[in-house]
Coordinates of C-alpha atoms and ligand atoms in Angstrom, one line a residue:
M311 CA 2.0 -35.0 -14.5
L312 CA 2.0 -37.8 -12.5
L313 CA 5.0 -37.3 -9.9
F314 CA 3.1 -32.9 -9.5
Q315 CA -0.2 -34.1 -8.7
P316 CA -0.2 -36.0 -5.3
L317 CA 1.8 -32.8 -4.5
L318 CA -0.7 -30.5 -5.3
A319 CA -3.5 -29.6 -2.8
I320 CA -5.6 -26.6 -4.0
T321 CA -6.2 -24.1 -1.2
I322 CA -9.1 -21.2 -2.2
S323 CA -9.0 -18.9 0.2
V324 CA -12.5 -17.6 -0.3
I325 CA -11.3 -13.8 1.3
G326 CA -14.2 -12.0 -0.3
C327 CA -16.4 -14.2 1.8
L328 CA -16.7 -13.5 5.3
A329 CA -14.8 -10.3 5.3
A330 CA -16.5 -8.5 2.7
D331 CA -18.9 -7.1 4.3
Q332 CA -16.8 -6.6 7.6
D333 CA -15.8 -2.9 8.8
I334 CA -11.9 -2.3 8.6
L335 CA -11.1 -2.1 12.7
T336 CA -13.4 -5.9 12.5
I337 CA -10.8 -7.1 9.8
L338 CA -7.5 -4.9 11.1
R339 CA -8.0 -6.5 14.6
Q340 CA -8.3 -10.3 13.0
Q341 CA -4.7 -9.2 11.7
N342 CA -1.2 -10.0 13.4
G343 CA 1.5 -7.4 13.3
I344 CA -0.6 -5.0 12.5
S345 CA -1.5 -3.1 16.1
T346 CA 0.7 -0.1 16.1
F347 CA -1.6 1.3 12.9
T348 CA -4.5 -0.6 13.6
G349 CA -4.1 2.1 17.4
F350 CA -3.3 5.3 15.1
L351 CA -6.2 4.2 13.0
E352 CA -9.0 3.9 16.6
Q353 CA -7.9 7.5 17.5
L354 CA -9.8 9.1 14.0
P355 CA -13.1 7.8 13.7
D356 CA -13.8 10.3 11.0
V357 CA -10.6 8.6 9.0
V358 CA -12.5 4.9 9.7
E359 CA -16.0 6.0 8.8
I360 CA -14.3 7.3 5.7
L361 CA -12.8 3.8 4.8
N362 CA -16.4 1.8 5.3
G363 CA -18.3 4.2 3.2
G364 CA -15.8 4.5 0.0
I365 CA -13.6 2.0 -2.1
F366 CA -10.3 2.0 -1.0
S367 CA -6.6 -0.1 -0.8
V368 CA -5.4 0.5 2.9
L369 CA -2.1 0.1 2.4
I370 CA -0.6 -0.8 6.4
P371 CA 2.5 -0.8 7.7
N372 CA 2.9 -3.8 9.8
D373 CA 4.4 -3.1 13.8
D374 CA 7.8 -3.9 12.8
A375 CA 8.0 -1.2 10.2
F376 CA 7.0 1.9 12.9
S377 CA 9.5 0.5 15.0
A378 CA 11.8 0.7 12.7
L379 CA 11.4 4.8 12.4
D380 CA 14.3 6.2 13.9
K381 CA 12.4 8.8 15.0
D382 CA 9.5 9.2 17.2
F383 CA 6.3 9.1 15.6
P384 CA 4.1 10.8 15.6
E385 CA 5.5 14.5 16.7
D386 CA 1.9 16.0 16.5
D387 CA -1.8 14.8 15.5
E388 CA -1.7 16.8 12.4
E389 CA 1.4 14.6 11.2
L390 CA -0.5 11.4 12.4
L391 CA -3.4 12.0 10.5
A392 CA -1.1 12.9 7.2
L393 CA 0.5 10.2 7.8
I394 CA -2.6 7.8 7.9
Q395 CA -4.0 10.0 4.6
Y396 CA -0.9 8.9 2.4
H397 CA -1.5 5.3 3.4
I398 CA -5.1 5.0 2.0
A399 CA -5.4 5.1 -1.8
N400 CA -8.4 5.8 -3.9
G401 CA -10.0 2.5 -5.2
T402 CA -9.5 -1.0 -4.9
H403 CA -6.1 -2.2 -6.1
P404 CA -5.5 -5.8 -6.2
S405 CA -1.6 -7.0 -5.6
A406 CA -1.9 -9.0 -8.8
T407 CA -2.4 -5.4 -10.7
F408 CA 0.6 -4.2 -9.9
G409 CA 3.2 -3.9 -12.1
L410 CA 1.0 -4.6 -15.4
E411 CA 1.5 -0.5 -16.0
P412 CA 3.1 2.6 -14.2
L413 CA -0.5 3.1 -12.2
F414 CA 0.0 6.8 -9.8
V415 CA -2.6 6.2 -7.0
P416 CA -4.3 9.0 -5.3
T417 CA -4.6 9.2 -1.2
L418 CA -6.5 10.8 1.2
L419 CA -3.7 12.9 1.5
S420 CA -4.2 16.4 1.1
N421 CA -3.2 19.0 3.9
S422 CA -1.5 22.0 1.9
N423 CA 1.3 21.8 4.7
Y424 CA 2.3 18.3 2.9
T425 CA 1.2 18.7 -1.0
N426 CA -0.5 20.3 -3.6
V427 CA -1.4 18.4 -5.9
T428 CA -5.3 18.4 -6.7
G429 CA -6.9 15.6 -6.1
G430 CA -4.4 14.4 -3.4
Q431 CA -0.7 13.1 -3.3
V432 CA -0.2 9.5 -5.0
V433 CA 1.6 6.5 -4.1
E434 CA 2.7 4.6 -7.0
M435 CA 1.9 0.7 -7.1
A436 CA 4.8 -1.3 -9.0
K437 CA 6.2 -4.7 -8.6
F438 CA 10.0 -5.4 -7.9
N439 CA 11.2 -9.0 -8.9
D440 CA 8.1 -10.3 -8.6
T441 CA 6.9 -8.6 -5.5
P442 CA 4.3 -6.1 -5.4
T443 CA 5.8 -3.0 -4.0
I444 CA 4.6 0.5 -3.0
L445 CA 6.5 3.8 -4.2
T446 CA 6.5 6.9 -2.3
G447 CA 8.8 10.1 -1.6
I448 CA 12.2 9.8 -2.7
K449 CA 11.4 6.4 -4.6
A450 CA 11.3 4.7 -1.0
E451 CA 10.2 1.4 -1.1
S452 CA 7.5 -0.3 0.8
R453 CA 6.9 -4.2 0.0
V454 CA 3.9 -5.9 0.6
V455 CA 4.0 -8.6 2.5
E456 CA 0.5 -9.5 3.1
A457 CA -1.9 -8.6 -0.2
D458 CA -5.3 -8.4 -0.7
I459 CA -7.5 -8.7 2.5
F460 CA -11.2 -7.7 2.2
F461 CA -13.2 -5.4 4.1
I462 CA -16.2 -3.6 3.5
G463 CA -14.8 -0.4 1.9
G464 CA -12.4 -2.1 -0.3
L465 CA -9.2 -4.0 0.5
I466 CA -5.9 -3.8 2.6
H467 CA -2.3 -4.7 1.4
I468 CA 0.3 -5.1 4.6
V469 CA 3.5 -3.5 3.6
D470 CA 7.0 -4.0 5.4
S471 CA 8.1 0.2 5.7
V472 CA 6.4 3.3 6.6
F473 CA 5.8 5.3 3.2
T474 CA 7.7 8.6 2.9
I475 CA 5.7 11.9 2.2
P476 CA 7.1 13.2 -0.7
I477 CA 8.8 16.2 0.2
S478 CA 9.6 18.8 -2.4
L479 CA 11.6 19.0 -5.3
P480 CA 14.6 20.6 -4.5
A481 CA 15.2 19.0 -1.1
T482 CA 14.0 15.7 -2.9
I483 CA 16.5 16.6 -5.7
T484 CA 19.5 17.2 -2.7
K485 CA 18.2 13.9 -0.3
A486 CA 18.0 11.9 -3.7
G487 CA 21.8 12.6 -4.2
L488 CA 21.0 13.8 -8.0
N489 CA 24.1 15.9 -8.1
N490 CA 24.6 17.5 -11.6
L491 CA 21.4 18.2 -11.4
V492 CA 21.9 20.5 -8.2
A493 CA 25.3 21.5 -10.0
L494 CA 23.2 22.8 -13.2
L495 CA 20.5 24.1 -11.2
N496 CA 23.3 26.6 -9.5
K497 CA 24.7 27.2 -12.7
G498 CA 21.2 28.5 -13.9
G499 CA 21.1 30.6 -10.5
F500 CA 18.1 29.0 -9.5
L501 CA 18.7 27.8 -6.3
N502 CA 18.8 31.4 -5.5
P503 CA 16.4 32.0 -2.9
S504 CA 15.2 35.5 -4.9
S505 CA 15.0 33.2 -8.0
P506 CA 11.9 33.2 -9.5
A507 CA 12.7 29.7 -9.9
A508 CA 12.0 29.2 -6.0
S509 CA 9.1 30.2 -5.7
I510 CA 7.9 28.8 -8.7
V511 CA 8.8 25.3 -7.9
N512 CA 8.2 26.0 -4.0
S513 CA 4.5 27.9 -4.5
L514 CA 2.4 26.1 -7.5
S515 CA 0.7 23.3 -7.3
D516 CA 0.6 19.8 -9.8
L517 CA 3.8 20.5 -11.5
T518 CA 5.8 18.3 -13.7
V519 CA 9.3 19.0 -14.0
F520 CA 12.0 17.5 -16.7
G521 CA 14.9 18.0 -14.5
P522 CA 18.1 16.9 -16.1
D523 CA 21.0 14.9 -14.5
D524 CA 23.7 14.3 -16.5
P525 CA 27.3 14.4 -16.1
R526 CA 27.9 16.3 -19.5
F527 CA 25.2 19.0 -18.1
G528 CA 27.3 19.0 -14.4
P529 CA 29.6 21.4 -12.7
T530 CA 31.5 20.8 -16.0
F531 CA 29.4 22.2 -18.2
E532 CA 29.2 25.8 -20.3
G533 CA 27.0 25.8 -22.6
W534 CA 25.0 28.4 -20.0
D535 CA 27.9 30.6 -19.4
G536 CA 27.0 34.5 -20.6
L537 CA 23.3 33.7 -21.1
S538 CA 20.7 36.4 -19.9
E539 CA 18.9 35.7 -16.2
A540 CA 15.7 36.4 -19.0
D541 CA 17.2 33.2 -21.0
L542 CA 17.9 31.5 -18.0
L543 CA 14.8 31.7 -17.1
S544 CA 13.2 30.5 -19.7
I545 CA 14.4 27.4 -19.7
F546 CA 14.1 26.6 -16.8
Q547 CA 10.1 27.5 -17.4
Y548 CA 10.3 25.2 -20.7
S549 CA 11.7 22.4 -18.3
I550 CA 8.3 23.0 -16.4
A551 CA 4.7 22.0 -17.4
Q552 CA 2.0 22.9 -14.5
G553 CA -2.0 21.6 -14.7
E554 CA -2.5 17.8 -15.8
V555 CA 1.0 15.8 -13.8
Y556 CA 2.3 13.8 -16.1
Y557 CA 3.6 10.4 -14.4
S558 CA 4.5 7.5 -16.4
S559 CA 1.3 6.5 -16.5
K560 CA 0.4 9.6 -18.9
F561 CA 3.7 8.9 -21.0
K562 CA 2.4 8.7 -24.7
N563 CA 3.9 9.3 -27.7
D564 CA 3.2 12.4 -29.9
T565 CA 1.7 14.6 -26.4
K566 CA 2.3 17.9 -26.4
I567 CA 2.9 18.8 -22.8
M568 CA 2.5 22.9 -22.6
T569 CA 5.3 25.0 -20.5
L570 CA 5.7 27.8 -18.2
N571 CA 7.3 29.5 -20.7
Q572 CA 4.0 29.0 -22.9
T573 CA 5.6 26.8 -25.8
P574 CA 5.0 22.8 -25.6
L575 CA 7.3 19.8 -25.2
T576 CA 6.9 17.2 -27.2
M577 CA 6.5 13.6 -26.4
T578 CA 8.0 10.5 -28.4
E579 CA 8.3 7.3 -27.6
S580 CA 10.5 4.5 -28.9
A581 CA 10.3 0.5 -28.3
N582 CA 12.4 1.3 -25.2
D583 CA 12.8 5.2 -24.4
V584 CA 10.5 7.9 -24.3
F585 CA 12.1 11.3 -24.8
V586 CA 10.7 14.6 -24.0
D587 CA 12.0 16.9 -27.9
A588 CA 15.4 15.4 -27.9
A589 CA 16.0 14.9 -24.3
Q590 CA 15.9 10.9 -23.2
I591 CA 13.9 10.4 -19.5
T592 CA 16.5 8.2 -18.1
T593 CA 14.8 8.1 -14.7
R594 CA 10.7 8.7 -13.6
D595 CA 8.4 9.2 -11.2
Y596 CA 10.1 11.2 -8.2
I597 CA 7.1 11.9 -6.7
V598 CA 6.9 15.8 -5.1
S599 CA 5.5 17.1 -2.6
N600 CA 3.5 19.3 -5.6
G601 CA 4.3 16.9 -8.7
V602 CA 6.2 15.2 -10.3
L603 CA 10.3 15.2 -11.0
Q604 CA 11.3 13.2 -14.2
I605 CA 14.9 13.0 -14.7
I606 CA 16.4 13.6 -18.7
N607 CA 19.9 13.2 -20.4
S608 CA 20.4 16.7 -21.5
P609 CA 18.6 20.0 -20.9
L610 CA 16.1 21.4 -22.9
D611 CA 16.6 24.5 -25.2
P612 CA 13.2 27.0 -25.5
N613 CA 15.0 28.2 -28.8
N614 CA 14.5 24.4 -30.7
T615 CA 11.1 23.5 -29.9
N616 CA 11.2 21.3 -33.0
A617 CA 14.1 18.8 -31.4
R618 CA 13.7 14.8 -31.6
P619 CA 15.3 12.4 -31.0
V620 CA 17.4 10.1 -33.3
I621 CA 16.0 6.5 -33.4
T622 CA 18.0 4.6 -35.3
P623 CA 16.4 0.8 -36.2
E624 CA 19.4 -0.9 -33.5
N625 CA 17.8 0.9 -30.7
S626 CA 14.2 1.1 -32.1
S627 CA 13.7 -2.4 -32.8
G628 CA 14.1 -3.6 -28.8
S629 CA 12.3 -6.5 -27.3
G630 CA 10.2 -4.4 -25.4
S631 CA 7.2 -4.4 -26.2
K632 CA 4.7 -2.0 -24.8
G633 CA 1.9 -4.6 -24.4
L634 CA 1.2 -6.8 -21.6
S635 CA 3.6 -10.3 -21.5
A636 CA 2.3 -13.2 -21.2
A637 CA 2.5 -13.7 -18.0
A638 CA 0.7 -10.1 -17.3
G639 CA -1.9 -10.7 -19.2
A640 CA -2.3 -14.3 -17.0
G641 CA -2.1 -12.1 -14.1
I642 CA -5.1 -9.9 -15.7
G643 CA -6.8 -12.9 -16.0
I644 CA -6.7 -14.0 -12.7
A645 CA -7.0 -10.8 -11.1
I646 CA -9.9 -9.9 -12.9
G647 CA -11.8 -11.5 -9.9
A648 CA -10.8 -8.7 -7.5
I649 CA -11.0 -5.8 -9.5
L650 CA -13.7 -3.7 -8.2
L651 CA -15.7 -2.8 -11.6
G652 CA -16.9 1.1 -9.1
G653 CA -19.6 1.7 -7.5
A654 CA -21.2 0.5 -4.0
L655 CA -22.2 -2.6 -4.8
T656 CA -19.9 -5.9 -3.1
I657 CA -20.6 -9.5 -3.7
A658 CA -19.8 -11.8 -1.7
L659 CA -18.3 -15.4 -2.5
Y660 CA -19.3 -18.6 -1.0
I661 CA -17.2 -21.2 -2.3
R662 CA -17.5 -24.8 -1.8
N663 CA -16.1 -27.9 -2.9
K664 CA -18.7 -29.6 -4.6
R665 CA -17.6 -33.3 -4.0
R666 CA -16.5 -32.7 -1.1
R667 CA -18.3 -30.5 0.9
R668 CA -16.2 -29.4 3.5
T669 CA -18.1 -27.0 5.7
R670 CA -16.6 -24.7 7.8
G671 CA -18.8 -22.7 9.9
P672 CA -19.2 -18.9 8.9
Q673 CA -16.3 -18.0 11.3
G674 CA -14.0 -19.9 8.8
I675 CA -10.4 -19.7 10.0
R676 CA -10.7 -16.9 12.4
G677 CA -13.2 -15.3 10.4
V678 CA -10.8 -13.9 7.7
H679 CA -9.8 -16.4 5.9
D680 CA -12.4 -19.8 4.7
R681 CA -9.9 -22.5 3.3
L682 CA -11.0 -25.1 1.0
D683 CA -8.4 -27.7 1.5
G684 CA -9.1 -30.2 -1.2
E685 CA -7.1 -33.6 -0.8
S686 CA -4.8 -33.5 -4.0
Q687 CA -6.5 -36.6 -6.0
E688 CA -9.5 -35.3 -5.5
V689 CA -9.0 -32.2 -6.6
I690 CA -6.5 -32.6 -9.4
D691 CA -8.4 -35.8 -11.8
P692 CA -10.8 -34.3 -13.1
P693 CA -10.7 -30.6 -12.2
P694 CA -12.5 -29.7 -9.3
T695 CA -15.8 -28.0 -9.4
Y696 CA -17.1 -25.8 -7.3
E697 CA -19.7 -24.4 -6.5
L698 CA -19.7 -20.7 -6.3
D699 CA -22.6 -18.6 -4.4
T700 CA -22.6 -15.1 -5.1
K701 CA -24.6 -12.3 -2.9
S702 CA -25.0 -8.8 -3.0
I703 CA -24.3 -6.5 -0.4
R704 CA -24.8 -2.8 0.0
G705 CA -23.7 -0.5 2.8
G706 CA -23.5 -3.7 5.2
R707 CA -27.4 -4.8 3.6
T708 CA -28.1 -7.7 1.3
V709 CA -29.9 -6.5 -1.3
A710 CA -30.5 -9.3 -3.9
A711 CA -31.0 -13.0 -3.5
T712 CA -28.2 -15.3 -3.8
T713 CA -27.3 -16.5 -7.0
H714 CA -25.6 -19.7 -7.3
H715 CA -22.7 -20.2 -9.7
V716 CA -20.5 -23.4 -10.5
I717 CA -16.8 -22.5 -11.2
E718 CA -14.6 -25.5 -12.9
V719 CA -11.1 -25.0 -11.9
H720 CA -8.7 -26.1 -14.6
H721 CA -5.0 -26.4 -14.3
P722 CA -2.6 -27.7 -16.7
P723 CA -1.1 -30.4 -16.3
K724 CA 2.9 -28.2 -15.9
P725 CA 2.2 -24.6 -14.8
P726 CA 3.6 -22.9 -17.4
S727 CA 4.0 -19.7 -16.0
P728 CA 3.1 -18.4 -12.5
L729 CA 0.2 -17.3 -10.9
E730 CA 1.8 -14.2 -9.0
I731 CA -0.9 -13.0 -6.7
D732 CA 1.4 -12.7 -4.0
G733 CA 4.4 -12.8 -5.7
T734 CA 5.1 -16.1 -5.3
E735 CA 5.1 -18.4 -8.0
R736 CA 1.8 -20.5 -8.3
S737 CA 0.4 -22.8 -10.7
R738 CA -1.7 -21.6 -13.6
I739 CA -5.8 -22.1 -13.2
S740 CA -8.7 -20.2 -14.4
I741 CA -11.7 -19.7 -13.5
T742 CA -14.6 -19.0 -15.8
I743 CA -17.9 -17.7 -13.7
T744 CA -21.4 -17.7 -15.9
G745 CA -23.7 -15.3 -15.3
S746 CA -24.5 -11.7 -15.0
P747 CA -21.3 -9.8 -14.2
P748 CA -20.8 -9.9 -10.7
R749 CA -18.5 -6.9 -9.6
H750 CA -16.4 -7.8 -7.0
L751 CA -15.2 -10.9 -6.6
G752 CA -13.0 -10.8 -3.8
F753 CA -10.8 -13.7 -4.0
Q754 CA -7.6 -15.8 -4.1
A755 CA -6.9 -19.3 -5.6
R756 CA -4.0 -20.7 -4.4
Y757 CA -1.9 -24.1 -4.8
D758 CA -0.4 -24.8 -1.4
Ligands
NAG837 C1 -11.6 7.8 -6.9 O1 -11.8 6.4 -7.2 C2 -13.4 6.5 -8.4 C3 -13.1 5.0 -9.0 O2 -13.4 4.1 -8.4 C4 -13.1 7.9 -9.2 O3 -14.4 7.9 -9.3 C5 -12.7 8.8 -8.0 O4 -12.9 10.1 -9.1 C6 -11.1 9.1 -7.6 N1 -11.1 9.9 -7.2 C7 -9.7 10.7 -6.9 C8 -9.6 11.7 -6.4 O5 -9.0 10.3 -7.5
NAG838 C1 -1.0 23.5 8.7 O1 0.3 24.1 9.7 C2 0.2 25.2 10.6 C3 0.9 26.0 11.4 O2 1.9 24.2 12.5 C4 -1.4 24.7 11.4 O3 -1.7 26.2 12.0 C5 -2.7 24.7 10.6 O4 -3.4 24.2 10.9 C6 -1.7 23.6 9.2 N1 -2.7 22.9 8.7 C7 -3.4 22.2 7.9 C8 -4.8 21.8 7.3 O5 -3.6 21.0 9.3
NAG839 C1 -1.1 25.4 -4.3 O1 -0.8 25.9 -5.2 C2 -1.7 26.8 -5.9 C3 -1.7 27.0 -7.3 O2 -0.9 26.9 -7.9 C4 -1.0 28.2 -5.1 O3 -2.0 29.5 -5.3 C5 -0.9 27.8 -3.5 O4 -0.7 28.8 -2.5 C6 -0.2 26.4 -3.0 N1 -0.4 26.0 -1.9 C7 1.1 26.0 -1.0 C8 1.1 25.7 0.5 O5 2.0 26.2 -1.5
NAG840 C1 17.5 31.9 -27.7 O1 17.3 32.6 -29.3 C2 17.8 34.0 -28.7 C3 17.9 34.6 -30.4 O2 19.1 34.0 -31.3 C4 19.4 34.4 -28.4 O3 19.1 36.1 -28.0 C5 18.5 33.7 -27.1 O4 20.0 34.0 -25.7 C6 18.5 32.2 -26.8 N1 18.3 31.8 -25.4 C7 18.4 30.5 -25.5 C8 18.1 30.1 -24.0 O5 19.8 30.1 -25.7
NAG841 C1 5.7 8.4 -32.4 O1 4.8 9.5 -33.5 C2 5.7 10.1 -34.2 C3 5.1 10.9 -35.3 O2 3.8 11.2 -35.4 C4 5.7 8.7 -35.3 O3 6.3 9.1 -36.4 C5 6.4 7.4 -34.9 O4 6.1 6.9 -35.4 C6 5.6 7.3 -33.4 N1 6.2 6.0 -32.9 C7 5.7 5.2 -32.3 C8 6.3 4.2 -31.1 O5 4.5 5.3 -32.2
NAG842 C1 20.6 5.1 -30.6 O1 21.6 4.7 -31.1 C2 23.0 5.4 -31.7 C3 24.0 4.7 -31.5 O2 24.1 3.5 -31.9 C4 23.2 7.1 -31.0 O3 23.9 7.8 -31.6 C5 21.5 7.5 -31.0 O4 21.8 8.7 -30.2 C6 20.8 7.0 -30.1 N1 19.3 7.0 -30.2 C7 18.8 6.8 -29.3 C8 17.1 8.1 -29.8 O5 19.1 6.9 -28.3

């Protein structure tokens, strides 16, 4: 502890403080390295207006991401608009909430030339190797490189690659290299452009497709030999649901999923795995233009709708608890301050160090992050106390008087588990806020 203390200096970055009441373009122009996206957005005043008026997470590829595109972009105005729309996700999603559970968030992209998903095409927000990551078409990964920048309509995450707008199901299967599935579809005659299968996957909205990709059911599979076209089509239709799209966030034990064959599949969840009928879901969530593709390990059988997985104690007693891990739980505790619970109410925060009042002008650091650096000794022992003033802002106007809160920042002597607001290991702190619940706390706390 003694070794630790002098090294630690707490920095509270009050992101919401000054930023939360500023419009998106003002905030973006203050950031380095994202001028390409900012330039595109400047050409789209309608989108800017939507952003400032709503509650969004804007996912912004940096300039390097745009330079890395291997084609000239954009080809035309429609493509530009579609791509920008696909980078704007509904609701505020602080980076600390990524990866706690599967999260598929609709975007503004609903242009029928690109997507046929009710409510808008989705992005997946996840976490890989502790890095908040966004997955898009063909499981393209964009890592968040700078998280949780607030503006009046929500928050911004800067990412390291441009999203891939999800493409059609057949194109996804091919590009993802799901060769056993391609072979199996070919055996069923489903790849024939005149097959009803082709029009199903290309023209219907909101599909969930369970596609087997397994060497046992690839080029050498003979189990379908001799089946009539009608039988083959019934297998195909029994593998597809239309309506609610079953992303992995919707997986739930005992769910009945009505298929195009008019008989339902049954979902079963064991400790570690999810099954539809007896088939295990082996790869989750290829987002496609009109829904999602879930990969399973054997074909579904419309003649055996009662098939269920055999779950032995061996493979069901795994440690893969569905509950949140302790670290994830801590993440929630910390993130709670940054979660917008809905409504147009935004509360901007002002945090000052009570004992060593350091006043930085309203400009703060470039007007975005208002930093408060405490010296280690003073900050660590006894626990520092901060005064937190909140004020409510609606549409840029202050609607309520400033409210005053006192916050104590606690931290254990030795950080027992990381605080992962931005994917980097941090010491744990806990912040207790009293008073009526603020709706939107734009802050991050970190040890520097
Ligand atoms: C967007 O999020 C809001 C809540 O933040 C919700 O009420 C609304 O239904 C969402 N819209 C879509 C299309 O998901
Ligand atoms: C879809 O594409 C066609 C042909 O390029 C174009 O005429 C049409 O306006 C587009 N639709 C939308 C909604 O942008
Ligand atoms: C989208 O889906 C609907 C209903 O499933 C269908 O009628 C429509 O033609 C589809 N649109 C496109 C562009 O495929
Ligand atoms: C289902 O069973 C019927 C009757 O036995 C059979 O004719 C049909 O080929 C079977 N269908 C499939 C897809 O196996
Ligand atoms: C899933 O549902 C089945 C049938 O209701 C039940 O036997 C099983 O215990 C459930 N599994 C879990 C993990 O809840
Ligand atoms: C569980 O493991 C056994 C062999 O260890 C295997 O035969 C069985 O198919 C497995 N069940 C599931 C549901 O994976």
